[in-house]
Amino acid sequence: NISYDEMKRHMDGWLAEAMQRFDPERVDFLAKHWQAAGEPAKALQYLVAVAERAARQLAFERAAELFGQAAELETDPQARSGLWESLGAAYANLGRLQDAAEAYLQAAEEAEEERQRALRLRAGEQLLRGGHMARGFEVLGQVLAEMGFPLARTPNWAVISILRNRTWLFFRGMKLRAKVRTPRTVLDALYAAATYMSVVDTVHGADLQNRYLRQAATSGDEGHYALALAVEGTHQATQG
């Protein structure tokens, strides 16, 4: 004698095996029945396939649900990190920015070292966009400090930093010259911090903008150089 639940698991397994043999493109069916059959490893590949298809079709609510399920089933840390990252992207597209940030931070915990900062940066950006300024600047500040660009401790130190960087820019000029290849993650972090900090703290925002402009001007990165000049123009315009 077998219980109803055990019989149902067997039935789901038989259905999944049959569908896998005769119509393997039915990934949604296969994911559902392998999971119901108590075969998480077999269900996982199909869950990911369905989630990726949902994301491509802009069904982000469905994609988020499935990526979350897949992340819970995955046992490999690197693969699980990728699923958390995909979940963060789905949440971001839904406008659930705090959830997106938490997913990116979860992804960073299990990512390779070179990916951790990029994921934490994305988390900080989502928090700032969602209005969670204190937490967002905390996350971004940690990333910047690790990269050698700690936030000024006080407004006075920020002013000193502004004067130093404006002096450097005055004598050097603002032409783009590829002198030092600044990592793009550094430029992304400085851009995000300068943009959002300027809204809540003009002194620290101006300091970050000057540091961003200086790094962009010597990086050889035309995209970030253009962004830095645009943000600089905005700062100049607000001064009248």
C-alpha atoms as an extended CHARMM CRD file, in Angstrom:
* protein
*
       240  EXT
         1         1  ASN       CA              0.0000000000        0.0000000000        0.0000000000  PROA      1               0.0000000000
         2         2  ILE       CA              1.2200000000        3.4810000000       -0.8160000000  PROA      2               0.0000000000
         3         3  SER       CA             -0.1610000000        6.8160000000        0.2660000000  PROA      3               0.0000000000
         4         4  TYR       CA             -1.9620000000        9.2270000000       -2.0080000000  PROA      4               0.0000000000
         5         5  ASP       CA              0.9700000000       11.7040000000       -1.8590000000  PROA      5               0.0000000000
         6         6  GLU       CA              3.4590000000        9.0120000000       -2.8260000000  PROA      6               0.0000000000
         7         7  MET       CA              1.2480000000        7.8530000000       -5.6800000000  PROA      7               0.0000000000
         8         8  LYS       CA              0.9370000000       11.4450000000       -6.9000000000  PROA      8               0.0000000000
         9         9  ARG       CA              4.7350000000       11.8630000000       -6.8720000000  PROA      9               0.0000000000
        10        10  HSD       CA              5.0920000000        8.7120000000       -8.9470000000  PROA      10              0.0000000000
        11        11  MET       CA              2.4690000000        9.9490000000      -11.4120000000  PROA      11              0.0000000000
        12        12  ASP       CA              4.1790000000       13.3130000000      -11.7560000000  PROA      12              0.0000000000
        13        13  GLY       CA              7.4870000000       11.5670000000      -12.3480000000  PROA      13              0.0000000000
        14        14  TRP       CA              5.9780000000        9.3350000000      -15.0680000000  PROA      14              0.0000000000
        15        15  LEU       CA              4.3670000000       12.3420000000      -16.7460000000  PROA      15              0.0000000000
        16        16  ALA       CA              7.6510000000       14.2700000000      -16.6790000000  PROA      16              0.0000000000
        17        17  GLU       CA              9.5850000000       11.3090000000      -18.0900000000  PROA      17              0.0000000000
        18        18  ALA       CA              7.0500000000       10.8700000000      -20.8950000000  PROA      18              0.0000000000
        19        19  MET       CA              7.0420000000       14.5610000000      -21.7790000000  PROA      19              0.0000000000
        20        20  GLN       CA             10.8330000000       14.7270000000      -21.6250000000  PROA      20              0.0000000000
        21        21  ARG       CA             10.9860000000       11.9090000000      -24.1760000000  PROA      21              0.0000000000
        22        22  PHE       CA              8.2600000000       13.0650000000      -26.5750000000  PROA      22              0.0000000000
        23        23  ASP       CA              8.1720000000       16.8620000000      -26.2540000000  PROA      23              0.0000000000
        24        24  PRO       CA             11.2510000000       18.2120000000      -24.3870000000  PROA      24              0.0000000000
        25        25  GLU       CA             10.3960000000       21.7920000000      -25.4290000000  PROA      25              0.0000000000
        26        26  ARG       CA              7.5480000000       21.8650000000      -22.8890000000  PROA      26              0.0000000000
        27        27  VAL       CA              9.8880000000       23.2370000000      -20.2480000000  PROA      27              0.0000000000
        28        28  ASP       CA              7.1200000000       24.7400000000      -18.1200000000  PROA      28              0.0000000000
        29        29  PHE       CA              5.3450000000       21.3700000000      -17.9140000000  PROA      29              0.0000000000
        30        30  LEU       CA              8.5960000000       19.5660000000      -17.1500000000  PROA      30              0.0000000000
        31        31  ALA       CA              9.6100000000       22.0390000000      -14.4370000000  PROA      31              0.0000000000
        32        32  LYS       CA              6.2270000000       21.7300000000      -12.7270000000  PROA      32              0.0000000000
        33        33  HSD       CA              6.0530000000       17.9150000000      -12.7540000000  PROA      33              0.0000000000
        34        34  TRP       CA              9.6910000000       17.1950000000      -11.8900000000  PROA      34              0.0000000000
        35        35  GLN       CA              9.2990000000       19.5090000000       -8.9170000000  PROA      35              0.0000000000
        36        36  ALA       CA              6.0390000000       17.8100000000       -7.8860000000  PROA      36              0.0000000000
        37        37  ALA       CA              7.7590000000       14.4320000000       -8.2670000000  PROA      37              0.0000000000
        38        38  GLY       CA             10.3430000000       15.4280000000       -5.6640000000  PROA      38              0.0000000000
        39        39  GLU       CA             13.1900000000       15.6670000000       -8.2030000000  PROA      39              0.0000000000
        40        40  PRO       CA             14.6220000000       19.1680000000       -7.5720000000  PROA      40              0.0000000000
        41        41  ALA       CA             17.8160000000       18.5940000000       -9.5750000000  PROA      41              0.0000000000
        42        42  LYS       CA             15.8170000000       17.6320000000      -12.6730000000  PROA      42              0.0000000000
        43        43  ALA       CA             13.3130000000       20.4440000000      -12.1010000000  PROA      43              0.0000000000
        44        44  LEU       CA             16.0270000000       23.0620000000      -11.7550000000  PROA      44              0.0000000000
        45        45  GLN       CA             17.1910000000       23.1880000000      -15.3600000000  PROA      45              0.0000000000
        46        46  TYR       CA             13.6240000000       23.5700000000      -16.5740000000  PROA      46              0.0000000000
        47        47  LEU       CA             12.7690000000       26.2010000000      -13.9460000000  PROA      47              0.0000000000
        48        48  VAL       CA             15.7050000000       28.2980000000      -15.1610000000  PROA      48              0.0000000000
        49        49  ALA       CA             14.6660000000       27.8380000000      -18.7920000000  PROA      49              0.0000000000
        50        50  VAL       CA             11.0900000000       28.9350000000      -18.0580000000  PROA      50              0.0000000000
        51        51  ALA       CA             12.3040000000       31.8870000000      -15.9670000000  PROA      51              0.0000000000
        52        52  GLU       CA             14.6330000000       33.0830000000      -18.7230000000  PROA      52              0.0000000000
        53        53  ARG       CA             11.8480000000       32.7900000000      -21.2850000000  PROA      53              0.0000000000
        54        54  ALA       CA              9.5000000000       34.7700000000      -19.0330000000  PROA      54              0.0000000000
        55        55  ALA       CA             12.1180000000       37.5190000000      -18.6780000000  PROA      55              0.0000000000
        56        56  ARG       CA             12.5690000000       37.6830000000      -22.4610000000  PROA      56              0.0000000000
        57        57  GLN       CA              8.7930000000       38.0060000000      -22.8260000000  PROA      57              0.0000000000
        58        58  LEU       CA              8.7710000000       40.8190000000      -20.2180000000  PROA      58              0.0000000000
        59        59  ALA       CA              6.7480000000       38.6830000000      -17.7900000000  PROA      59              0.0000000000
        60        60  PHE       CA              8.9170000000       39.8670000000      -14.9200000000  PROA      60              0.0000000000
        61        61  GLU       CA              6.5480000000       38.8390000000      -12.1100000000  PROA      61              0.0000000000
        62        62  ARG       CA              6.6370000000       35.2530000000      -13.3680000000  PROA      62              0.0000000000
        63        63  ALA       CA             10.3870000000       35.4400000000      -13.9690000000  PROA      63              0.0000000000
        64        64  ALA       CA             11.0130000000       36.6640000000      -10.4160000000  PROA      64              0.0000000000
        65        65  GLU       CA              8.9140000000       33.8570000000       -8.9400000000  PROA      65              0.0000000000
        66        66  LEU       CA             10.7620000000       31.1880000000      -10.9400000000  PROA      66              0.0000000000
        67        67  PHE       CA             14.2650000000       32.5880000000      -10.4270000000  PROA      67              0.0000000000
        68        68  GLY       CA             13.5520000000       32.6460000000       -6.6870000000  PROA      68              0.0000000000
        69        69  GLN       CA             12.4570000000       29.0090000000       -6.7560000000  PROA      69              0.0000000000
        70        70  ALA       CA             15.5120000000       28.0360000000       -8.8030000000  PROA      70              0.0000000000
        71        71  ALA       CA             17.8480000000       29.8390000000       -6.4030000000  PROA      71              0.0000000000
        72        72  GLU       CA             16.3870000000       27.8950000000       -3.4960000000  PROA      72              0.0000000000
        73        73  LEU       CA             16.9830000000       24.5880000000       -5.3110000000  PROA      73              0.0000000000
        74        74  GLU       CA             20.4820000000       25.3030000000       -6.6510000000  PROA      74              0.0000000000
        75        75  THR       CA             23.3390000000       23.8600000000       -4.6120000000  PROA      75              0.0000000000
        76        76  ASP       CA             26.3460000000       25.2480000000       -6.4980000000  PROA      76              0.0000000000
        77        77  PRO       CA             27.3140000000       28.6590000000       -4.9820000000  PROA      77              0.0000000000
        78        78  GLN       CA             28.4500000000       30.2310000000       -8.2630000000  PROA      78              0.0000000000
        79        79  ALA       CA             25.3550000000       29.1250000000      -10.1570000000  PROA      79              0.0000000000
        80        80  ARG       CA             23.1480000000       30.2320000000       -7.2440000000  PROA      80              0.0000000000
        81        81  SER       CA             24.8140000000       33.6570000000       -7.3300000000  PROA      81              0.0000000000
        82        82  GLY       CA             23.8560000000       33.9800000000      -11.0000000000  PROA      82              0.0000000000
        83        83  LEU       CA             20.2530000000       33.1090000000      -10.1920000000  PROA      83              0.0000000000
        84        84  TRP       CA             20.1130000000       35.7000000000       -7.4000000000  PROA      84              0.0000000000
        85        85  GLU       CA             21.4740000000       38.2460000000       -9.8880000000  PROA      85              0.0000000000
        86        86  SER       CA             18.7660000000       37.3360000000      -12.4050000000  PROA      86              0.0000000000
        87        87  LEU       CA             16.1780000000       37.6410000000       -9.6410000000  PROA      87              0.0000000000
        88        88  GLY       CA             17.5180000000       41.1150000000       -8.8390000000  PROA      88              0.0000000000
        89        89  ALA       CA             17.1710000000       42.1520000000      -12.4800000000  PROA      89              0.0000000000
        90        90  ALA       CA             13.5690000000       40.8840000000      -12.5730000000  PROA      90              0.0000000000
        91        91  TYR       CA             12.7020000000       42.8030000000       -9.3890000000  PROA      91              0.0000000000
        92        92  ALA       CA             14.3650000000       45.9360000000      -10.7900000000  PROA      92              0.0000000000
        93        93  ASN       CA             12.2150000000       45.7040000000      -13.9270000000  PROA      93              0.0000000000
        94        94  LEU       CA              9.1420000000       45.4030000000      -11.7130000000  PROA      94              0.0000000000
        95        95  GLY       CA             10.1200000000       48.5440000000       -9.7890000000  PROA      95              0.0000000000
        96        96  ARG       CA             10.6370000000       46.5420000000       -6.5830000000  PROA      96              0.0000000000
        97        97  LEU       CA             13.9420000000       48.2520000000       -5.9850000000  PROA      97              0.0000000000
        98        98  GLN       CA             14.5760000000       47.2710000000       -2.3760000000  PROA      98              0.0000000000
        99        99  ASP       CA             13.8980000000       43.6260000000       -3.2300000000  PROA      99              0.0000000000
       100       100  ALA       CA             16.2450000000       43.9930000000       -6.2000000000  PROA      100             0.0000000000
       101       101  ALA       CA             18.9700000000       45.3660000000       -3.9280000000  PROA      101             0.0000000000
       102       102  GLU       CA             18.5950000000       42.5040000000       -1.4660000000  PROA      102             0.0000000000
       103       103  ALA       CA             18.8210000000       39.9770000000       -4.3080000000  PROA      103             0.0000000000
       104       104  TYR       CA             21.9920000000       41.6230000000       -5.6560000000  PROA      104             0.0000000000
       105       105  LEU       CA             23.5380000000       41.6080000000       -2.1790000000  PROA      105             0.0000000000
       106       106  GLN       CA             22.6700000000       37.9370000000       -1.8410000000  PROA      106             0.0000000000
       107       107  ALA       CA             24.2880000000       37.3070000000       -5.2230000000  PROA      107             0.0000000000
       108       108  ALA       CA             27.4180000000       39.1710000000       -4.1070000000  PROA      108             0.0000000000
       109       109  GLU       CA             27.8410000000       36.9340000000       -1.0510000000  PROA      109             0.0000000000
       110       110  GLU       CA             28.3730000000       33.8810000000       -3.2660000000  PROA      110             0.0000000000
       111       111  ALA       CA             29.9790000000       35.5240000000       -6.3010000000  PROA      111             0.0000000000
       112       112  GLU       CA             33.6270000000       35.4350000000       -7.2830000000  PROA      112             0.0000000000
       113       113  GLU       CA             35.6630000000       38.2480000000       -5.7760000000  PROA      113             0.0000000000
       114       114  GLU       CA             35.8800000000       40.3060000000       -8.9760000000  PROA      114             0.0000000000
       115       115  ARG       CA             32.0660000000       40.2310000000       -9.3270000000  PROA      115             0.0000000000
       116       116  GLN       CA             31.2380000000       41.0700000000       -5.7220000000  PROA      116             0.0000000000
       117       117  ARG       CA             31.8570000000       44.8040000000       -5.9900000000  PROA      117             0.0000000000
       118       118  ALA       CA             29.8790000000       45.1440000000       -9.2170000000  PROA      118             0.0000000000
       119       119  LEU       CA             26.9010000000       43.3970000000       -7.6270000000  PROA      119             0.0000000000
       120       120  ARG       CA             27.0940000000       45.4760000000       -4.4490000000  PROA      120             0.0000000000
       121       121  LEU       CA             27.3050000000       48.5810000000       -6.6050000000  PROA      121             0.0000000000
       122       122  ARG       CA             24.1070000000       47.5710000000       -8.3830000000  PROA      122             0.0000000000
       123       123  ALA       CA             22.4870000000       46.9710000000       -4.9890000000  PROA      123             0.0000000000
       124       124  GLY       CA             23.4960000000       50.4410000000       -3.8100000000  PROA      124             0.0000000000
       125       125  GLU       CA             22.0960000000       52.0200000000       -6.9730000000  PROA      125             0.0000000000
       126       126  GLN       CA             18.7510000000       50.2420000000       -6.5330000000  PROA      126             0.0000000000
       127       127  LEU       CA             18.5110000000       51.4050000000       -2.9220000000  PROA      127             0.0000000000
       128       128  LEU       CA             19.2170000000       55.0090000000       -3.9120000000  PROA      128             0.0000000000
       129       129  ARG       CA             16.7020000000       54.9120000000       -6.7500000000  PROA      129             0.0000000000
       130       130  GLY       CA             14.1360000000       53.5410000000       -4.3340000000  PROA      130             0.0000000000
       131       131  GLY       CA             14.7200000000       56.3990000000       -1.8980000000  PROA      131             0.0000000000
       132       132  HSD       CA             16.5810000000       54.3340000000        0.7100000000  PROA      132             0.0000000000
       133       133  MET       CA             19.3470000000       56.9210000000        0.8920000000  PROA      133             0.0000000000
       134       134  ALA       CA             21.0550000000       55.9800000000        4.1640000000  PROA      134             0.0000000000
       135       135  ARG       CA             21.3600000000       52.2890000000        3.2990000000  PROA      135             0.0000000000
       136       136  GLY       CA             22.2470000000       53.0720000000       -0.3060000000  PROA      136             0.0000000000
       137       137  PHE       CA             25.1100000000       55.3890000000        0.6170000000  PROA      137             0.0000000000
       138       138  GLU       CA             26.2910000000       52.8930000000        3.2100000000  PROA      138             0.0000000000
       139       139  VAL       CA             26.5910000000       50.1710000000        0.5370000000  PROA      139             0.0000000000
       140       140  LEU       CA             28.1020000000       52.5300000000       -2.0590000000  PROA      140             0.0000000000
       141       141  GLY       CA             30.4540000000       54.0320000000        0.5190000000  PROA      141             0.0000000000
       142       142  GLN       CA             31.8420000000       50.5950000000        1.3640000000  PROA      142             0.0000000000
       143       143  VAL       CA             32.4310000000       49.8350000000       -2.3190000000  PROA      143             0.0000000000
       144       144  LEU       CA             34.1460000000       53.1860000000       -2.9180000000  PROA      144             0.0000000000
       145       145  ALA       CA             36.3450000000       52.8010000000        0.1720000000  PROA      145             0.0000000000
       146       146  GLU       CA             37.4970000000       49.3790000000       -1.0090000000  PROA      146             0.0000000000
       147       147  MET       CA             38.4000000000       50.9370000000       -4.3620000000  PROA      147             0.0000000000
       148       148  GLY       CA             40.4640000000       53.6900000000       -2.7510000000  PROA      148             0.0000000000
       149       149  PHE       CA             37.8420000000       56.4610000000       -2.8680000000  PROA      149             0.0000000000
       150       150  PRO       CA             36.4570000000       56.7690000000        0.6620000000  PROA      150             0.0000000000
       151       151  LEU       CA             33.7800000000       59.3830000000        1.2790000000  PROA      151             0.0000000000
       152       152  ALA       CA             35.0300000000       62.5310000000        3.0020000000  PROA      152             0.0000000000
       153       153  ARG       CA             34.4870000000       62.2250000000        6.7490000000  PROA      153             0.0000000000
       154       154  THR       CA             33.1650000000       65.7810000000        7.2160000000  PROA      154             0.0000000000
       155       155  PRO       CA             32.0020000000       68.6870000000        5.0110000000  PROA      155             0.0000000000
       156       156  ASN       CA             35.3190000000       70.4650000000        5.7060000000  PROA      156             0.0000000000
       157       157  TRP       CA             37.3020000000       67.5190000000        4.3550000000  PROA      157             0.0000000000
       158       158  ALA       CA             34.9740000000       67.4540000000        1.3590000000  PROA      158             0.0000000000
       159       159  VAL       CA             35.7480000000       71.1390000000        0.6500000000  PROA      159             0.0000000000
       160       160  ILE       CA             39.4980000000       70.4700000000        0.8730000000  PROA      160             0.0000000000
       161       161  SER       CA             39.0700000000       67.5870000000       -1.5710000000  PROA      161             0.0000000000
       162       162  ILE       CA             37.0830000000       69.8350000000       -3.9340000000  PROA      162             0.0000000000
       163       163  LEU       CA             39.7960000000       72.5040000000       -3.9080000000  PROA      163             0.0000000000
       164       164  ARG       CA             42.5120000000       69.9270000000       -4.5480000000  PROA      164             0.0000000000
       165       165  ASN       CA             40.6930000000       68.3540000000       -7.4870000000  PROA      165             0.0000000000
       166       166  ARG       CA             39.5660000000       71.6910000000       -8.9990000000  PROA      166             0.0000000000
       167       167  THR       CA             43.1730000000       72.8840000000       -8.8630000000  PROA      167             0.0000000000
       168       168  TRP       CA             44.3150000000       69.7100000000      -10.6060000000  PROA      168             0.0000000000
       169       169  LEU       CA             41.6180000000       70.1130000000      -13.2820000000  PROA      169             0.0000000000
       170       170  PHE       CA             42.4810000000       73.8000000000      -13.7740000000  PROA      170             0.0000000000
       171       171  PHE       CA             46.1340000000       73.1410000000      -14.5560000000  PROA      171             0.0000000000
       172       172  ARG       CA             45.6350000000       69.8850000000      -16.3940000000  PROA      172             0.0000000000
       173       173  GLY       CA             42.4940000000       70.8210000000      -18.3540000000  PROA      173             0.0000000000
       174       174  MET       CA             39.4500000000       68.6930000000      -19.0310000000  PROA      174             0.0000000000
       175       175  LYS       CA             40.4990000000       67.0130000000      -22.2640000000  PROA      175             0.0000000000
       176       176  LEU       CA             40.1050000000       63.2550000000      -22.4270000000  PROA      176             0.0000000000
       177       177  ARG       CA             43.4670000000       61.5170000000      -22.1850000000  PROA      177             0.0000000000
       178       178  ALA       CA             43.9760000000       57.8190000000      -21.5640000000  PROA      178             0.0000000000
       179       179  LYS       CA             46.6620000000       58.1730000000      -18.9110000000  PROA      179             0.0000000000
       180       180  VAL       CA             45.5200000000       55.6050000000      -16.3510000000  PROA      180             0.0000000000
       181       181  ARG       CA             43.0150000000       52.8880000000      -17.2240000000  PROA      181             0.0000000000
       182       182  THR       CA             40.5200000000       53.2820000000      -14.3930000000  PROA      182             0.0000000000
       183       183  PRO       CA             38.3810000000       50.1390000000      -13.8990000000  PROA      183             0.0000000000
       184       184  ARG       CA             34.8500000000       50.6730000000      -15.1650000000  PROA      184             0.0000000000
       185       185  THR       CA             33.4280000000       49.5230000000      -11.8280000000  PROA      185             0.0000000000
       186       186  VAL       CA             35.1990000000       52.4730000000      -10.1470000000  PROA      186             0.0000000000
       187       187  LEU       CA             33.7340000000       54.9190000000      -12.6660000000  PROA      187             0.0000000000
       188       188  ASP       CA             30.2560000000       53.3830000000      -12.2810000000  PROA      188             0.0000000000
       189       189  ALA       CA             30.4650000000       53.7160000000       -8.4950000000  PROA      189             0.0000000000
       190       190  LEU       CA             31.6740000000       57.3170000000       -8.6240000000  PROA      190             0.0000000000
       191       191  TYR       CA             28.9670000000       58.2650000000      -11.1180000000  PROA      191             0.0000000000
       192       192  ALA       CA             26.1840000000       56.7320000000       -9.0190000000  PROA      192             0.0000000000
       193       193  ALA       CA             27.4930000000       58.2470000000       -5.7870000000  PROA      193             0.0000000000
       194       194  ALA       CA             28.0030000000       61.7050000000       -7.3190000000  PROA      194             0.0000000000
       195       195  THR       CA             24.5660000000       61.7420000000       -8.9500000000  PROA      195             0.0000000000
       196       196  TYR       CA             22.5650000000       60.6970000000       -5.9000000000  PROA      196             0.0000000000
       197       197  MET       CA             24.6940000000       62.4000000000       -3.2350000000  PROA      197             0.0000000000
       198       198  SER       CA             24.1800000000       65.7570000000       -4.9650000000  PROA      198             0.0000000000
       199       199  VAL       CA             20.4430000000       65.4940000000       -4.2350000000  PROA      199             0.0000000000
       200       200  VAL       CA             20.8330000000       65.1730000000       -0.4560000000  PROA      200             0.0000000000
       201       201  ASP       CA             24.2500000000       66.7140000000        0.3160000000  PROA      201             0.0000000000
       202       202  THR       CA             25.5620000000       69.3180000000       -2.1220000000  PROA      202             0.0000000000
       203       203  VAL       CA             29.0510000000       69.5810000000       -0.5920000000  PROA      203             0.0000000000
       204       204  HSD       CA             29.7920000000       65.8560000000       -0.6120000000  PROA      204             0.0000000000
       205       205  GLY       CA             28.0270000000       65.6030000000       -3.9710000000  PROA      205             0.0000000000
       206       206  ALA       CA             30.3220000000       68.2600000000       -5.4590000000  PROA      206             0.0000000000
       207       207  ASP       CA             33.3550000000       66.4760000000       -4.0330000000  PROA      207             0.0000000000
       208       208  LEU       CA             32.3320000000       63.1700000000       -5.6060000000  PROA      208             0.0000000000
       209       209  GLN       CA             31.5730000000       64.8790000000       -8.9070000000  PROA      209             0.0000000000
       210       210  ASN       CA             35.0390000000       66.4220000000       -9.0570000000  PROA      210             0.0000000000
       211       211  ARG       CA             36.6590000000       63.1050000000       -8.2440000000  PROA      211             0.0000000000
       212       212  TYR       CA             34.5060000000       61.4140000000      -10.8860000000  PROA      212             0.0000000000
       213       213  LEU       CA             35.4090000000       64.0310000000      -13.5070000000  PROA      213             0.0000000000
       214       214  ARG       CA             39.1020000000       63.6960000000      -12.7250000000  PROA      214             0.0000000000
       215       215  GLN       CA             39.0360000000       59.9100000000      -13.0170000000  PROA      215             0.0000000000
       216       216  ALA       CA             36.9230000000       59.9820000000      -16.1830000000  PROA      216             0.0000000000
       217       217  ALA       CA             39.2180000000       62.5140000000      -17.8610000000  PROA      217             0.0000000000
       218       218  THR       CA             42.2640000000       60.2930000000      -17.4030000000  PROA      218             0.0000000000
       219       219  SER       CA             40.5600000000       56.9480000000      -18.0230000000  PROA      219             0.0000000000
       220       220  GLY       CA             40.1350000000       57.0050000000      -21.7800000000  PROA      220             0.0000000000
       221       221  ASP       CA             36.4970000000       55.9120000000      -21.2990000000  PROA      221             0.0000000000
       222       222  GLU       CA             34.5230000000       58.1490000000      -23.6720000000  PROA      222             0.0000000000
       223       223  GLY       CA             31.1310000000       57.1410000000      -22.2750000000  PROA      223             0.0000000000
       224       224  HSD       CA             31.9680000000       58.0200000000      -18.6920000000  PROA      224             0.0000000000
       225       225  TYR       CA             33.8160000000       61.1550000000      -19.7930000000  PROA      225             0.0000000000
       226       226  ALA       CA             30.6470000000       62.3860000000      -21.5200000000  PROA      226             0.0000000000
       227       227  LEU       CA             28.5890000000       61.5610000000      -18.4190000000  PROA      227             0.0000000000
       228       228  ALA       CA             31.0710000000       63.3690000000      -16.1810000000  PROA      228             0.0000000000
       229       229  LEU       CA             30.8940000000       66.4980000000      -18.3470000000  PROA      229             0.0000000000
       230       230  ALA       CA             27.0890000000       66.3460000000      -18.3230000000  PROA      230             0.0000000000
       231       231  VAL       CA             26.9860000000       66.1010000000      -14.5200000000  PROA      231             0.0000000000
       232       232  GLU       CA             29.5620000000       68.8990000000      -14.3280000000  PROA      232             0.0000000000
       233       233  GLY       CA             27.3160000000       71.0560000000      -16.5040000000  PROA      233             0.0000000000
       234       234  THR       CA             24.4020000000       70.3790000000      -14.1860000000  PROA      234             0.0000000000
       235       235  HSD       CA             26.4670000000       71.4170000000      -11.1700000000  PROA      235             0.0000000000
       236       236  GLN       CA             27.5810000000       74.5970000000      -12.9180000000  PROA      236             0.0000000000
       237       237  ALA       CA             24.0170000000       75.4460000000      -13.9350000000  PROA      237             0.0000000000
       238       238  THR       CA             22.7230000000       75.1470000000      -10.3790000000  PROA      238             0.0000000000
       239       239  GLN       CA             25.3030000000       77.7380000000       -9.3020000000  PROA      239             0.0000000000
       240       240  GLY       CA             23.7890000000       80.3040000000      -11.6540000000  PROA      240             0.0000000000
